[in-house]
C-alpha positions as a LaTeX table, in Angstrom:
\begin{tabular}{lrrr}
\hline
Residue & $x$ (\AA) & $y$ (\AA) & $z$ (\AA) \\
\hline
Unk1 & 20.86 & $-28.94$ & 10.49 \\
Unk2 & 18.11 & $-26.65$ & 8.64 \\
Unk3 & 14.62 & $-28.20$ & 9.22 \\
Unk4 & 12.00 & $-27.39$ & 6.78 \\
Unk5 & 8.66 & $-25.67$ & 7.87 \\
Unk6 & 6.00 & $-25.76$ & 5.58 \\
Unk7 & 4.46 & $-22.28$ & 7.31 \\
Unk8 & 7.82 & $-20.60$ & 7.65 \\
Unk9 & 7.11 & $-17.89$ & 4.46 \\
Unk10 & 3.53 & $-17.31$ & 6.16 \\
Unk11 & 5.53 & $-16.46$ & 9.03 \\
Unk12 & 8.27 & $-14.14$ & 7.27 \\
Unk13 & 5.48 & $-12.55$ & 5.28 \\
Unk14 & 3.27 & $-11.59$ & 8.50 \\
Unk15 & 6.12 & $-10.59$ & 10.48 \\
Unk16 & 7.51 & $-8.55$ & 7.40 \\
Unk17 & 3.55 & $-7.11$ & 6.89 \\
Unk18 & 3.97 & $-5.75$ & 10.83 \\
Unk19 & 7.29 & $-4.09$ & 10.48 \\
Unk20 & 6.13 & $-2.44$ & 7.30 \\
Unk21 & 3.22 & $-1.19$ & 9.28 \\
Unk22 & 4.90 & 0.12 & 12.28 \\
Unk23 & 7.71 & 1.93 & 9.69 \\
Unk24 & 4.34 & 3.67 & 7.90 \\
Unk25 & 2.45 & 4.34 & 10.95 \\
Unk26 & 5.85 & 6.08 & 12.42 \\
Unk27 & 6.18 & 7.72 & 9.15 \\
Unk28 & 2.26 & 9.31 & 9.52 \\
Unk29 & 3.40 & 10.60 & 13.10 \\
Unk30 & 6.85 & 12.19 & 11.70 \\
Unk31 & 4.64 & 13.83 & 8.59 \\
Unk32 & 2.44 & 15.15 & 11.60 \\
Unk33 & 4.94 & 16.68 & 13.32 \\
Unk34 & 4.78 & 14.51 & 16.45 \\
Unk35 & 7.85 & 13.38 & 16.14 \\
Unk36 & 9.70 & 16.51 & 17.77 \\
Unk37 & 13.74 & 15.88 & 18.88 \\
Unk38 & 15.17 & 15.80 & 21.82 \\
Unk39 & 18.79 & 15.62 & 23.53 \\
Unk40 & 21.18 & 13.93 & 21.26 \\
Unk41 & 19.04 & 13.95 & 17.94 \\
Unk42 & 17.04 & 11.54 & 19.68 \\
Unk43 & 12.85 & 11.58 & 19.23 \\
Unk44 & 11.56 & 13.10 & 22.62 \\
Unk45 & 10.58 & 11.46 & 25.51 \\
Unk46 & 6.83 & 13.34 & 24.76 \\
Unk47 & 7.29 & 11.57 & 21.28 \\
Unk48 & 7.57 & 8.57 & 21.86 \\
Unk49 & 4.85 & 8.48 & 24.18 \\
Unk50 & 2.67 & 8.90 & 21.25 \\
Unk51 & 4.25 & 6.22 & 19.20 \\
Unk52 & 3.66 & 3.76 & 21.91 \\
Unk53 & 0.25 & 4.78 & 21.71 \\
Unk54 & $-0.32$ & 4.53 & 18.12 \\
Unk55 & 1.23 & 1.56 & 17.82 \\
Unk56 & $-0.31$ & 0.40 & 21.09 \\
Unk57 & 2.72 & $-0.51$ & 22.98 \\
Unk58 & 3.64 & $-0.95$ & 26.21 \\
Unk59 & 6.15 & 2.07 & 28.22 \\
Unk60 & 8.74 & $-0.44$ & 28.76 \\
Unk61 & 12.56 & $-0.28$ & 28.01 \\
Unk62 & 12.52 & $-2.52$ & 25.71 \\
Unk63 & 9.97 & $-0.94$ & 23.40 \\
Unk64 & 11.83 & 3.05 & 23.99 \\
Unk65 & 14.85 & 0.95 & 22.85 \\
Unk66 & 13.02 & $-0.54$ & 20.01 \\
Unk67 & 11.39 & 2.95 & 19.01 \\
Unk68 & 14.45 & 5.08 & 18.95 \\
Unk69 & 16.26 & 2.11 & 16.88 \\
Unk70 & 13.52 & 1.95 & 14.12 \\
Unk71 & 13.95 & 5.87 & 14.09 \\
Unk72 & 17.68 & 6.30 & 13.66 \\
Unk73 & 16.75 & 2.98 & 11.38 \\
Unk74 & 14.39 & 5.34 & 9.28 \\
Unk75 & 16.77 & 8.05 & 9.36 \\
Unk76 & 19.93 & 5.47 & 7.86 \\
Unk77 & 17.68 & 4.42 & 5.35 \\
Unk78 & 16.79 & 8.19 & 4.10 \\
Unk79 & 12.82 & 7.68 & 4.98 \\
Unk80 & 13.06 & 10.75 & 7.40 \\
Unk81 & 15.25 & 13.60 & 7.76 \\
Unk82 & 16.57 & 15.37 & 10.83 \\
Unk83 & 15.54 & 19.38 & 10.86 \\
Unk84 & 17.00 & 21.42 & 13.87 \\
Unk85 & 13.23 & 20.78 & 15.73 \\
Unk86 & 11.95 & 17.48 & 14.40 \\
Unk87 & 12.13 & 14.89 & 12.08 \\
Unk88 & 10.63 & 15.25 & 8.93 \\
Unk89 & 9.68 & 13.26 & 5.94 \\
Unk90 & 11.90 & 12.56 & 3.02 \\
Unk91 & 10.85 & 11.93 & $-0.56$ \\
Unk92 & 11.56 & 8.21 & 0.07 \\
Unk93 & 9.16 & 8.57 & 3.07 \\
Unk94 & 6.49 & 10.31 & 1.28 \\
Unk95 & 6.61 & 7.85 & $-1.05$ \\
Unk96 & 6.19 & 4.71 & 1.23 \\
Unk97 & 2.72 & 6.50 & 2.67 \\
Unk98 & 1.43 & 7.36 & $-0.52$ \\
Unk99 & 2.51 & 3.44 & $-1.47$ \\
Unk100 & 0.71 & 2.37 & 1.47 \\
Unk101 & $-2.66$ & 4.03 & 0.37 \\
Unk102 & $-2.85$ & 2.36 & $-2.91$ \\
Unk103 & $-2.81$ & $-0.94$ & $-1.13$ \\
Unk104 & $-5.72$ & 0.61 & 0.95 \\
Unk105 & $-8.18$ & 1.65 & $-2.02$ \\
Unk106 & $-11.54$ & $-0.02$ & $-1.70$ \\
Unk107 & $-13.75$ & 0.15 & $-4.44$ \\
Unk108 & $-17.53$ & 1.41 & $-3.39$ \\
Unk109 & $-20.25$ & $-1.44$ & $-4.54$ \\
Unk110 & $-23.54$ & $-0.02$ & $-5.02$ \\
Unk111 & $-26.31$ & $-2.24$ & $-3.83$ \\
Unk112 & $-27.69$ & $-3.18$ & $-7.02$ \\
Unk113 & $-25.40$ & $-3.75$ & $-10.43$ \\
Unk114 & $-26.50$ & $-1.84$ & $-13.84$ \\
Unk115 & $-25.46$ & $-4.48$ & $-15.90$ \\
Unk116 & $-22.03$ & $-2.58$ & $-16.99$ \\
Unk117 & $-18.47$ & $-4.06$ & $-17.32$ \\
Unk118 & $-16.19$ & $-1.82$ & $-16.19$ \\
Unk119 & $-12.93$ & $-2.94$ & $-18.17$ \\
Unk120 & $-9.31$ & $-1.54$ & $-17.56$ \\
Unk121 & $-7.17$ & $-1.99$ & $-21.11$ \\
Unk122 & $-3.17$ & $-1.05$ & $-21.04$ \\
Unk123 & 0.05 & $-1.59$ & $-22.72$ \\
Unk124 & 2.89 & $-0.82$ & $-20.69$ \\
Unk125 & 6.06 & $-0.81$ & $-22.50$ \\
Unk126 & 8.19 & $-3.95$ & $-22.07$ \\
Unk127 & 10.83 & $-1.70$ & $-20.42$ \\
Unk128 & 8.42 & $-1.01$ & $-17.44$ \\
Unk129 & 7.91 & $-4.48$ & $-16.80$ \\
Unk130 & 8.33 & $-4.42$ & $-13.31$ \\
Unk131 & 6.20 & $-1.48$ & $-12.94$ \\
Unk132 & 3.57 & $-3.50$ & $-15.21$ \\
Unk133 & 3.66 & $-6.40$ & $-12.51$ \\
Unk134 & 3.23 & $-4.02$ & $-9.15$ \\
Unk135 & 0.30 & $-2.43$ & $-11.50$ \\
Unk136 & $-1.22$ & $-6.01$ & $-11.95$ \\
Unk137 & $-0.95$ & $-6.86$ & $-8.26$ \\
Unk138 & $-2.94$ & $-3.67$ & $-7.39$ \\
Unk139 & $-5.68$ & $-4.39$ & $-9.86$ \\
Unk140 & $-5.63$ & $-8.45$ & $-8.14$ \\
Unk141 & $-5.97$ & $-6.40$ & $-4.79$ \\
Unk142 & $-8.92$ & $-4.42$ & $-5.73$ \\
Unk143 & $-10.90$ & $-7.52$ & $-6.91$ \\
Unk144 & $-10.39$ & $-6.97$ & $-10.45$ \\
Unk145 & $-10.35$ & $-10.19$ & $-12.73$ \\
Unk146 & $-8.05$ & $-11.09$ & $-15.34$ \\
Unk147 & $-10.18$ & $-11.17$ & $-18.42$ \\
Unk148 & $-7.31$ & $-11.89$ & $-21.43$ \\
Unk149 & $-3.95$ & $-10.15$ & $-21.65$ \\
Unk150 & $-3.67$ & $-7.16$ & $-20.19$ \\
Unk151 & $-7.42$ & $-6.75$ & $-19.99$ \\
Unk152 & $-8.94$ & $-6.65$ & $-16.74$ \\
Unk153 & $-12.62$ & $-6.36$ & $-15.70$ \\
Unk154 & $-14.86$ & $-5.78$ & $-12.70$ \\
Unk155 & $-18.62$ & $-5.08$ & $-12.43$ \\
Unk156 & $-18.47$ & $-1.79$ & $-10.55$ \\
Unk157 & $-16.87$ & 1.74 & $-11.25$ \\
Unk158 & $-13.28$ & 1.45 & $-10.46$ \\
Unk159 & $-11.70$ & 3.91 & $-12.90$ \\
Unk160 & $-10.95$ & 6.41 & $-10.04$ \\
Unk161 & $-8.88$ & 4.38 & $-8.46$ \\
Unk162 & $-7.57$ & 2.22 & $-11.20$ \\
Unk163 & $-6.41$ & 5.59 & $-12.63$ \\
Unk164 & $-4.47$ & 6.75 & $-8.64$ \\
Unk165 & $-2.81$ & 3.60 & $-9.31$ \\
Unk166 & $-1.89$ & 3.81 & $-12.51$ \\
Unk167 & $-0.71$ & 8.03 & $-11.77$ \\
Unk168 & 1.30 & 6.51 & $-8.88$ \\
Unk169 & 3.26 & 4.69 & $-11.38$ \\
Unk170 & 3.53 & 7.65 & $-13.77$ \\
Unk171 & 1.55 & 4.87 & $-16.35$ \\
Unk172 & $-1.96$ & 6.71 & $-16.98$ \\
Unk173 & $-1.15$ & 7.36 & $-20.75$ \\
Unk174 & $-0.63$ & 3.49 & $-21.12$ \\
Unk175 & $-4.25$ & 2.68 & $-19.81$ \\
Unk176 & $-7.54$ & 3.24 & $-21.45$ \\
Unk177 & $-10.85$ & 2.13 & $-19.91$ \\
Unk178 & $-14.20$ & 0.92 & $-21.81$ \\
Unk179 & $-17.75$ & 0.34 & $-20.58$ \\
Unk180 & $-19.50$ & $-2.94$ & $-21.94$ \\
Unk181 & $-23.24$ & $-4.41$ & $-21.72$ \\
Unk182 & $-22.14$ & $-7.49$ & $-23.02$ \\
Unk183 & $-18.53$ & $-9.49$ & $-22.82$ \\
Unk184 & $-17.86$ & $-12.78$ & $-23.89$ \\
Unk185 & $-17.97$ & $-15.54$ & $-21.01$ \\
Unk186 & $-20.55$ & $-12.93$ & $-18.81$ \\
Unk187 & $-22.40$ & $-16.06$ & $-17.25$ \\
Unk188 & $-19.08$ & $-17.45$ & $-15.58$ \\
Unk189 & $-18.25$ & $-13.56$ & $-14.64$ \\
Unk190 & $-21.51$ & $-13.04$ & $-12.75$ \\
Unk191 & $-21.26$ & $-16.40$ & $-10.74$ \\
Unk192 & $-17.61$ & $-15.24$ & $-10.11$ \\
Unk193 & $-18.74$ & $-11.34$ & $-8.79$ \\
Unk194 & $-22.06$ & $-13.45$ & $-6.77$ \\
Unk195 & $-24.36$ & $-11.64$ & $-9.69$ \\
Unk196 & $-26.49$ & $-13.87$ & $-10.13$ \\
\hline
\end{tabular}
């Protein structure tokens, strides 16, 4: 009989979070070139040396097993492509690194704040709704606030980044941003941001 564990999702989710970084760290090496082939379409024996050392494994046979499945894995699933030397990356690969930097942007915080609101506006088409809810999730990740509907605001230039977001998601002419001295409810924003 199942038996309900309250931390089981935490679980999924971290274990999920490590495979998707091993895939995107493999997927750096292959856009490298340090993934080279060997006998049998195979990576070589030279390559996967390197993986276990980016992904700081041990040179057992249980992790060369576990490397050339995640490859021929990556391969099924169209991330990398064979070429008669190497593997190389796909569009489907590409995509997953550049993915994989968005959720990396930081946002530089000068030591002292000028008293701006930096304020991200947009109006993605209904149609795009699931794009509009990955966009969202990337603005939460940043540190941005939710200020009313589809407002957001943050103390600190973020427009650079806002806007890779936004071009990731082919959304920038949905998006407009606006610089403010004063917005409604500032008080609770600066205790929010540590301001004040």
């Amino acid at each position: 009989m199942y038996k309900y564990r309250p931390n089981q999702k935490q679980h999924t989710d971290t274990h999920r979070k490590r495979r998707r970084e091993k895939t995107v760290q493999i997927l750096k090496l292959v856009a490298l070139g340090v993934v080279l082939m060997g006998i049998g379409a195979v990576p070589s024996p030279r390559a996967v040396s390197r993986i276990f050392k980016e992904l700081a494994l041990k040179d057992t046979k249980q992790n060369h097993r576990t490397i050339k499945r995640k490859i021929w894995e990556m391969s099924h699933r169209g991330y990398i492509e064979k070429s008669p030397k190497k593997y190389e990356l796909s569009e489907i690969g590409q995509r997953i690194i550049e993915k994989e930097k968005l959720w990396n942007l930081r946002i530089q915080t000068p030591k002292k704040w000028d008293d701006t609101w930096h304020i991200v506006v947009f109006d993605i088409p209904q149609e795009r709704r699931n794009i509009r809810i990955a966009f969202i999730r990337h603005l939460q990740q940043l540190g941005l606030v939710f200020y009313q509907r589809s407002v957001w605001i943050y103390p600190y230039a973020m427009e650079d980044e806002v806007r890779e977001i936004a071009a990731f998601f082919d959304i920038l002419p949905f998006i407009s941003f606006i610089k403010a001295n004063h917005v409604d409810n500032s008080y609770d924003l600066k205790k929010y941001f540590k301001l004040i």
